[in-house]
Tab-separated table of C-alpha atoms in Angstrom:
chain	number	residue	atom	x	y	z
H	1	UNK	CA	1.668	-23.811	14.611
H	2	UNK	CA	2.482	-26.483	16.260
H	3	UNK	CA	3.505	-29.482	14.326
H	4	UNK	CA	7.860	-30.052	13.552
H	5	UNK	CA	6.913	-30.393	9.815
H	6	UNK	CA	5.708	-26.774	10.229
H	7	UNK	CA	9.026	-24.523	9.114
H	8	UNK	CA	9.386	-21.811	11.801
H	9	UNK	CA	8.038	-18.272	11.524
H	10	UNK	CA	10.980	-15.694	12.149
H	11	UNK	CA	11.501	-11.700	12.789
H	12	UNK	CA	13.187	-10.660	8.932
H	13	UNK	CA	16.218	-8.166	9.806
H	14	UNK	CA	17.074	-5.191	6.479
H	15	UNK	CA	20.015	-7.639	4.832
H	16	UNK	CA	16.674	-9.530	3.928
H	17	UNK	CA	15.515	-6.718	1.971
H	18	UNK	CA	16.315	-8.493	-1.531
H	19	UNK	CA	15.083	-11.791	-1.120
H	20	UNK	CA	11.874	-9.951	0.234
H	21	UNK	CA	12.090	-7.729	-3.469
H	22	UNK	CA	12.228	-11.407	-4.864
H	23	UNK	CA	8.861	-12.382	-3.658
H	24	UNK	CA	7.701	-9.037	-4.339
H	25	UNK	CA	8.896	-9.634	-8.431
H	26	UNK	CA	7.416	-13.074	-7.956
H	27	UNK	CA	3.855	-12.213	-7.264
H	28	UNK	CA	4.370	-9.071	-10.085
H	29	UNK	CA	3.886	-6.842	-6.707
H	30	UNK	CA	5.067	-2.837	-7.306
H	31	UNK	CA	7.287	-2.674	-4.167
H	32	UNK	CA	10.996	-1.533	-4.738
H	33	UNK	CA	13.874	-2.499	-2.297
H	34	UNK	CA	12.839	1.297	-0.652
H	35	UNK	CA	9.691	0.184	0.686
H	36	UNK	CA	11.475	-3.495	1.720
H	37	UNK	CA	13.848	-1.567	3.899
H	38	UNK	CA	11.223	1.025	5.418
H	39	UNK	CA	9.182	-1.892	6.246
H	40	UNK	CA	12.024	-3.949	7.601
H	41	UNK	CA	13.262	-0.519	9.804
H	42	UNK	CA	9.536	-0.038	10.993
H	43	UNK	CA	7.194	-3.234	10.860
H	44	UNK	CA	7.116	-6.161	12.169
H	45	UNK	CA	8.305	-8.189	9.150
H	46	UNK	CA	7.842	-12.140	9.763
H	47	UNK	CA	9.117	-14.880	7.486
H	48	UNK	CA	9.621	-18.109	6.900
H	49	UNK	CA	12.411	-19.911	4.870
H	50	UNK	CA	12.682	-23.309	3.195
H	51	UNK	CA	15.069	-26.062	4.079
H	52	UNK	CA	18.036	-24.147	2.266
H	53	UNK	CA	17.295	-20.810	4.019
H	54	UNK	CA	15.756	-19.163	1.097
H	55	UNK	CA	12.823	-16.869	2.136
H	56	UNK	CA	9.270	-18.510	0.859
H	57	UNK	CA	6.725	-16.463	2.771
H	58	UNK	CA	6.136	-13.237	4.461
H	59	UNK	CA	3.877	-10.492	6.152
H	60	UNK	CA	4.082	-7.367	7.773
H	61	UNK	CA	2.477	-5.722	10.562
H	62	UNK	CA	3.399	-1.612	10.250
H	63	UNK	CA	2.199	0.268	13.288
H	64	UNK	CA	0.745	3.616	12.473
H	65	UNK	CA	-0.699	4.770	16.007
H	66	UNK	CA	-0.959	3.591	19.483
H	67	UNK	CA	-5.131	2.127	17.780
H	68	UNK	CA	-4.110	1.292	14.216
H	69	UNK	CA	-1.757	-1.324	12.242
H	70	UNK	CA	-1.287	-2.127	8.731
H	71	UNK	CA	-0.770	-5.795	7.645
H	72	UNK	CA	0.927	-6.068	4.278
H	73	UNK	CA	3.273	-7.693	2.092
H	74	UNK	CA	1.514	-11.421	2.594
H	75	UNK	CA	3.558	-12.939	-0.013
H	76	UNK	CA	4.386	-16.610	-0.461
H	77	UNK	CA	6.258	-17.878	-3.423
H	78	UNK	CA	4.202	-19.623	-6.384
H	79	UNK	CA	5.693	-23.238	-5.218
H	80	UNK	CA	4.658	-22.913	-1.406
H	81	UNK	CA	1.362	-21.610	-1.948
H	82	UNK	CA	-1.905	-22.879	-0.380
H	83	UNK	CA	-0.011	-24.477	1.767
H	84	UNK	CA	-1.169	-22.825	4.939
H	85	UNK	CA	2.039	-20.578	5.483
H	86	UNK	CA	0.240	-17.036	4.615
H	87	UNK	CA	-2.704	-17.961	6.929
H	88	UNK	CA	0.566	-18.509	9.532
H	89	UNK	CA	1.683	-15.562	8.923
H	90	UNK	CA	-1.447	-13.480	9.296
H	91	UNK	CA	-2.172	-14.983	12.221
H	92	UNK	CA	1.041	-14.043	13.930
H	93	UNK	CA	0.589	-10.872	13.132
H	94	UNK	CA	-2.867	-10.674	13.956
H	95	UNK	CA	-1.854	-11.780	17.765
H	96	UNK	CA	0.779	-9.316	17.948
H	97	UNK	CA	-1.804	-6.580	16.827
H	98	UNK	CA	-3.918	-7.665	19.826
H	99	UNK	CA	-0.848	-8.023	22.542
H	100	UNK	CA	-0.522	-4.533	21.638
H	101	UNK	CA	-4.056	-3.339	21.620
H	102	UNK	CA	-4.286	-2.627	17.705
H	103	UNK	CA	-7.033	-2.189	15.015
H	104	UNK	CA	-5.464	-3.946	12.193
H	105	UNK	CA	-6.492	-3.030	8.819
H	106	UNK	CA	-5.242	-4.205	4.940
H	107	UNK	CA	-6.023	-3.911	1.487
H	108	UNK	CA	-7.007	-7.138	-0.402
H	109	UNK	CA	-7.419	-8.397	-3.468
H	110	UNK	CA	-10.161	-10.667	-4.157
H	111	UNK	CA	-8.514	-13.770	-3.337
H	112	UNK	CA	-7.605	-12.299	-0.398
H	113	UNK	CA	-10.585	-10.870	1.126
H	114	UNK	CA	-12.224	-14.591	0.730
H	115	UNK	CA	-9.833	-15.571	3.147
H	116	UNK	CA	-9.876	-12.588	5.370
H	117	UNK	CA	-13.300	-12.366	5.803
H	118	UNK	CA	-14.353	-15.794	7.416
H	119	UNK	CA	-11.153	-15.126	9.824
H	120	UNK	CA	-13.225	-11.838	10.957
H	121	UNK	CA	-12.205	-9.109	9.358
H	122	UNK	CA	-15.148	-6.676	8.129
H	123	UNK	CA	-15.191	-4.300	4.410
H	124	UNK	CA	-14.538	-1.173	4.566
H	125	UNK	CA	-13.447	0.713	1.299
H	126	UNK	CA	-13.080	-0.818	-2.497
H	127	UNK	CA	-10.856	0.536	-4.428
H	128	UNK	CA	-9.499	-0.003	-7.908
H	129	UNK	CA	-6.151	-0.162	-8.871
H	130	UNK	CA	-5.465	1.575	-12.712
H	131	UNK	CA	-3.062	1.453	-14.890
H	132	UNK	CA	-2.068	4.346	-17.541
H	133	UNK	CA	0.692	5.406	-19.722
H	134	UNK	CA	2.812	8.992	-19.381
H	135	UNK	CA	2.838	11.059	-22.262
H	136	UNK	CA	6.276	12.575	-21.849
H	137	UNK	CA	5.321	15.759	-23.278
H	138	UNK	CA	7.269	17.527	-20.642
H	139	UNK	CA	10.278	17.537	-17.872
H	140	UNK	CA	9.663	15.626	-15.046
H	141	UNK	CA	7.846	17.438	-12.408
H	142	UNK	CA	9.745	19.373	-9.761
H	143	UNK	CA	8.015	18.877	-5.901
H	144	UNK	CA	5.729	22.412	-5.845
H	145	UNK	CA	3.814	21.144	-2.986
H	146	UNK	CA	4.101	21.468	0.626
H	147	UNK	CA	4.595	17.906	2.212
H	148	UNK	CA	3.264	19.285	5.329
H	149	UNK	CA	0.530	20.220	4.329
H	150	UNK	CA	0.119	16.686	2.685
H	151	UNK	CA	0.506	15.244	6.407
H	152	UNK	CA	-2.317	17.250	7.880
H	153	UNK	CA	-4.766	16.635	5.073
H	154	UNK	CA	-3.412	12.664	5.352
H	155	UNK	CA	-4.131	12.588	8.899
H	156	UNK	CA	-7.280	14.397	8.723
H	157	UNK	CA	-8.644	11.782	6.434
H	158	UNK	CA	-6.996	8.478	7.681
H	159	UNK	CA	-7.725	9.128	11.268
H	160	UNK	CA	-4.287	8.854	12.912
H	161	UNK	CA	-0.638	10.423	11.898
H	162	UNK	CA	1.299	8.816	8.856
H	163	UNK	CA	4.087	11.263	9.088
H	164	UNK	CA	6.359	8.870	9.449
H	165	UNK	CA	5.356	7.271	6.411
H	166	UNK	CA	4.756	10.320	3.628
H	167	UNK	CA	8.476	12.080	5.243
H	168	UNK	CA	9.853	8.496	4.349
H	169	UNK	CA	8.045	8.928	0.724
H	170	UNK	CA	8.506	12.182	-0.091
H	171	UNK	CA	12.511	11.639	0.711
H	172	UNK	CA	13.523	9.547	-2.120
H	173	UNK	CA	15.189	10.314	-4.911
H	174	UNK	CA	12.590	9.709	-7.359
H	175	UNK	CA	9.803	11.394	-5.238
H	176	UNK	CA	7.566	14.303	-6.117
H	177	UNK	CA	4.635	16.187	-4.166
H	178	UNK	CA	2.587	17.931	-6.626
H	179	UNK	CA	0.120	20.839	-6.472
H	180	UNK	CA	-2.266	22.448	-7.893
H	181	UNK	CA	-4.483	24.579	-6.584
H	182	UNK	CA	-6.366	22.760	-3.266
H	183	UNK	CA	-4.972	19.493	-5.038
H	184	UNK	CA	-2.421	17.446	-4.091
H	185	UNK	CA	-0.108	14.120	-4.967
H	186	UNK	CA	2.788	11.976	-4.051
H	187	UNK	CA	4.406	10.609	-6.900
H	188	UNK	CA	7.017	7.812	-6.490
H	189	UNK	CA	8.895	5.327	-7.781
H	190	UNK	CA	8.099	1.392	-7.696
H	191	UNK	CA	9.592	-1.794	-9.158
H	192	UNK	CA	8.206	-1.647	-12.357
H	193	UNK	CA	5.883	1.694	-12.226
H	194	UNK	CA	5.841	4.734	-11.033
H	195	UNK	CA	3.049	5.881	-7.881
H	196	UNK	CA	0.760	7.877	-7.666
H	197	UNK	CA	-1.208	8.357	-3.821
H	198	UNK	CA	-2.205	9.518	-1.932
H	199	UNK	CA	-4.135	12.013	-3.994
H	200	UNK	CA	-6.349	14.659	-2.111
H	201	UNK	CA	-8.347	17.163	-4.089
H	202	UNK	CA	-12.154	19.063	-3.590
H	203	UNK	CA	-13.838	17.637	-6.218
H	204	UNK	CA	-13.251	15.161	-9.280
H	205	UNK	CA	-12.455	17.213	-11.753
H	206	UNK	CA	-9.030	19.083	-10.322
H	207	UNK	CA	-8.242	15.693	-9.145
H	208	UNK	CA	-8.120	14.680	-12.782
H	209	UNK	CA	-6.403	18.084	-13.900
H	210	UNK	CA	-3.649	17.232	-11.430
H	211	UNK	CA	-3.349	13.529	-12.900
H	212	UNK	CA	-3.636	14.552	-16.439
H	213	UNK	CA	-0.377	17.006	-15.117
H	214	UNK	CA	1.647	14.442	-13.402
H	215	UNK	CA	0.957	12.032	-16.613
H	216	UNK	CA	2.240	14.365	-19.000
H	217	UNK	CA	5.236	14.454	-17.337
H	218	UNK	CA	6.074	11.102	-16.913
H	219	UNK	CA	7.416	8.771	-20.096
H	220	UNK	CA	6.342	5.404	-18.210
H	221	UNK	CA	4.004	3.255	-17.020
H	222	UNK	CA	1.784	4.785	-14.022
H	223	UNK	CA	-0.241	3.194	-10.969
H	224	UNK	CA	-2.999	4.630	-9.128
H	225	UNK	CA	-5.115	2.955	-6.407
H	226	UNK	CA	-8.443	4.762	-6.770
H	227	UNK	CA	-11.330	4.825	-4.049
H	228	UNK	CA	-14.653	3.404	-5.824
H	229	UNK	CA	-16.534	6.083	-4.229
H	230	UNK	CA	-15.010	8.432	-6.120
H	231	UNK	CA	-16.916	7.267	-9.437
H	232	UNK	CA	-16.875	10.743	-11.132
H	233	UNK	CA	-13.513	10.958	-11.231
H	234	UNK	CA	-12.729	7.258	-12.352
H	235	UNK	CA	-14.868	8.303	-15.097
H	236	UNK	CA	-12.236	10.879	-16.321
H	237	UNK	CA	-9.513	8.599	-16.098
H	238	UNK	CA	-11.566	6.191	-17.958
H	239	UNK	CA	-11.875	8.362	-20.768
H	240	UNK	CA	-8.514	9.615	-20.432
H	241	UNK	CA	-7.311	5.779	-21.072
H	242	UNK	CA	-6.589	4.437	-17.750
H	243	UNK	CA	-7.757	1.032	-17.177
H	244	UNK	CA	-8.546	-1.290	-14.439
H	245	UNK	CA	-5.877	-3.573	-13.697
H	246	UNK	CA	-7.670	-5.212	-10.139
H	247	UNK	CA	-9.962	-4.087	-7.140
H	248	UNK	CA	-8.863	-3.881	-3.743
H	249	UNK	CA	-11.207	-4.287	-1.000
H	250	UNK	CA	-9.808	-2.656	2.187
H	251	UNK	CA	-10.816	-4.143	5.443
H	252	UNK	CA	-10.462	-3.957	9.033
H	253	UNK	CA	-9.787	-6.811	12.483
H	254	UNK	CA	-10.746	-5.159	15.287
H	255	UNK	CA	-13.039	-2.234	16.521
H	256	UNK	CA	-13.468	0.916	14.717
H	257	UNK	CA	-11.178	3.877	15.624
H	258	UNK	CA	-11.809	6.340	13.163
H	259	UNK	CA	-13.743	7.874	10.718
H	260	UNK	CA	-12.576	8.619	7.036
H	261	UNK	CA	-13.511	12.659	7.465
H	262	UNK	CA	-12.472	12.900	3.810
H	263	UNK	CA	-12.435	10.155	1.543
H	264	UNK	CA	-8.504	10.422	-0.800
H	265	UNK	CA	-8.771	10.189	-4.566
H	266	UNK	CA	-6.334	7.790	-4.655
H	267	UNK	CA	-4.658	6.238	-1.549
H	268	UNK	CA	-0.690	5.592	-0.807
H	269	UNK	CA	-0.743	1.452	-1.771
H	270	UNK	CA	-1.828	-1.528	-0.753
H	271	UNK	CA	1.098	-1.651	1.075
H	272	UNK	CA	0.170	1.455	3.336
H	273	UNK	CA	-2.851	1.928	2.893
């Protein structure tokens, strides 16, 4: 980081929420402004601008427990790429995540994880992000479900607390947690989609029930980020239409600090994890 042709890495304050939502359209990225200024309120978001102060790069490192960290929204706009600045950026955070004594985990795409993995970070999950259409056969859902309860089974399978996170979530305007029976979803808005995740359920098939639901009650386009694991119910949403639009493969710097006690559906975004 060292040489003066290097632009400087900075600390991103919330007025740079829409030049972040920029890079985000850029790359063809879900995020909204929302999850720009929840980020910028509770992340370390670090940036760095061109020669005219317009915002080129970024990453985020989003604490989640005194172990674990999320590092997220690496973005770099198409004309600065492979230029070194996301590896910058990564690495910054990376070194705050060990000042602080924290497991840092992400979600890549393949591009990504080619890069992550020589720098030392190790697989853990694959997941697959799909793509399918509401049928708008319906209003909108109402929230039926209990966003506590939504915490505990979130923290029971992640390993530390994301209450922060899913109150942030389930606040917005646009957001819905849906039930039915012993399964469960967060539904929310994005740039160009709406969300679906996480997702917990007991087995495949109510986990589709609740999808096929939520779909028939939505008149857009819908994402879901869908473990691999789960292959029986990526099955049903194949032959319900949904299609693959990439893989994910989640992965982790540092020790291990938990233990996925029970593996989501479909998890909250790349972005969270």
């Amino acid at each position: 980081m060292g040489g003066t042709d290097q632009p400087a890495i900075v600390q991103l304050a919330p007025e740079d929420a829409r030049a972040g939502l920029v890079l985000s359209g850029e790359s063809h990225w879900n995020q909204n402004e929302a999850d720009w200024r929840f980020f910028l309120r509770m992340a370390m978001v670090l940036g760095i601008r061109d020669g005219d102060a317009r915002l080129i790069a970024t990453a985020a490192l989003l604490p989640y427990s005194p172990a674990d960290a999320w590092i997220s929204m690496v973005l770099v706009t198409a004309s600065r790429r492979r230029r070194g600045l996301a590896t910058r950026l990564l690495a910054a955070c990376l070194d705050r995540a060990a000042k602080l004594g924290l497991t840092a985990w992400l979600d890549a795409t393949p591009a990504g994880a080619a890069v992550y993995g020589p720098l030392g970070f190790f697989p853990a999950l694959e997941l697959r992000r799909l793509r399918g259409a509401g049928a708008a056969k319906g209003p909108r859902l109402g929230s039926d479900g209990n966003l506590d309860e939504m915490i505990a089974r979130d923290r029971h399978a992640m390993g530390f607390d994301r209450s922060a996170l899913l109150r942030e979530l389930g606040g917005r305007s646009g957001s819905r947690v849906i039930s039915q029976g012993r399964a469960m979803a967060m539904v929310r808005d994005g740039r160009t989609a709406r969300h679906i995740g996480p997702l917990y359920a007991d087995d495949a098939g109510s986990a589709a029930a609740l999808i096929e639901t939520v779909a028939q009650s939505e008149s857009g386009p819908i994402l879901l980020d869908v473990v691999n694991e789960r292959r029986q119910f990526l099955e049903h949403l194949a032959g319900a239409g949904w299609t693959v639009e990439r893989p994910f493969q989640r992965m982790r710097f540092g020790r291990a600090t938990t233990v996925n006690a029970e593996l989501p559906f479909a998890v909250a975004g790349p972005e969270y994890g």
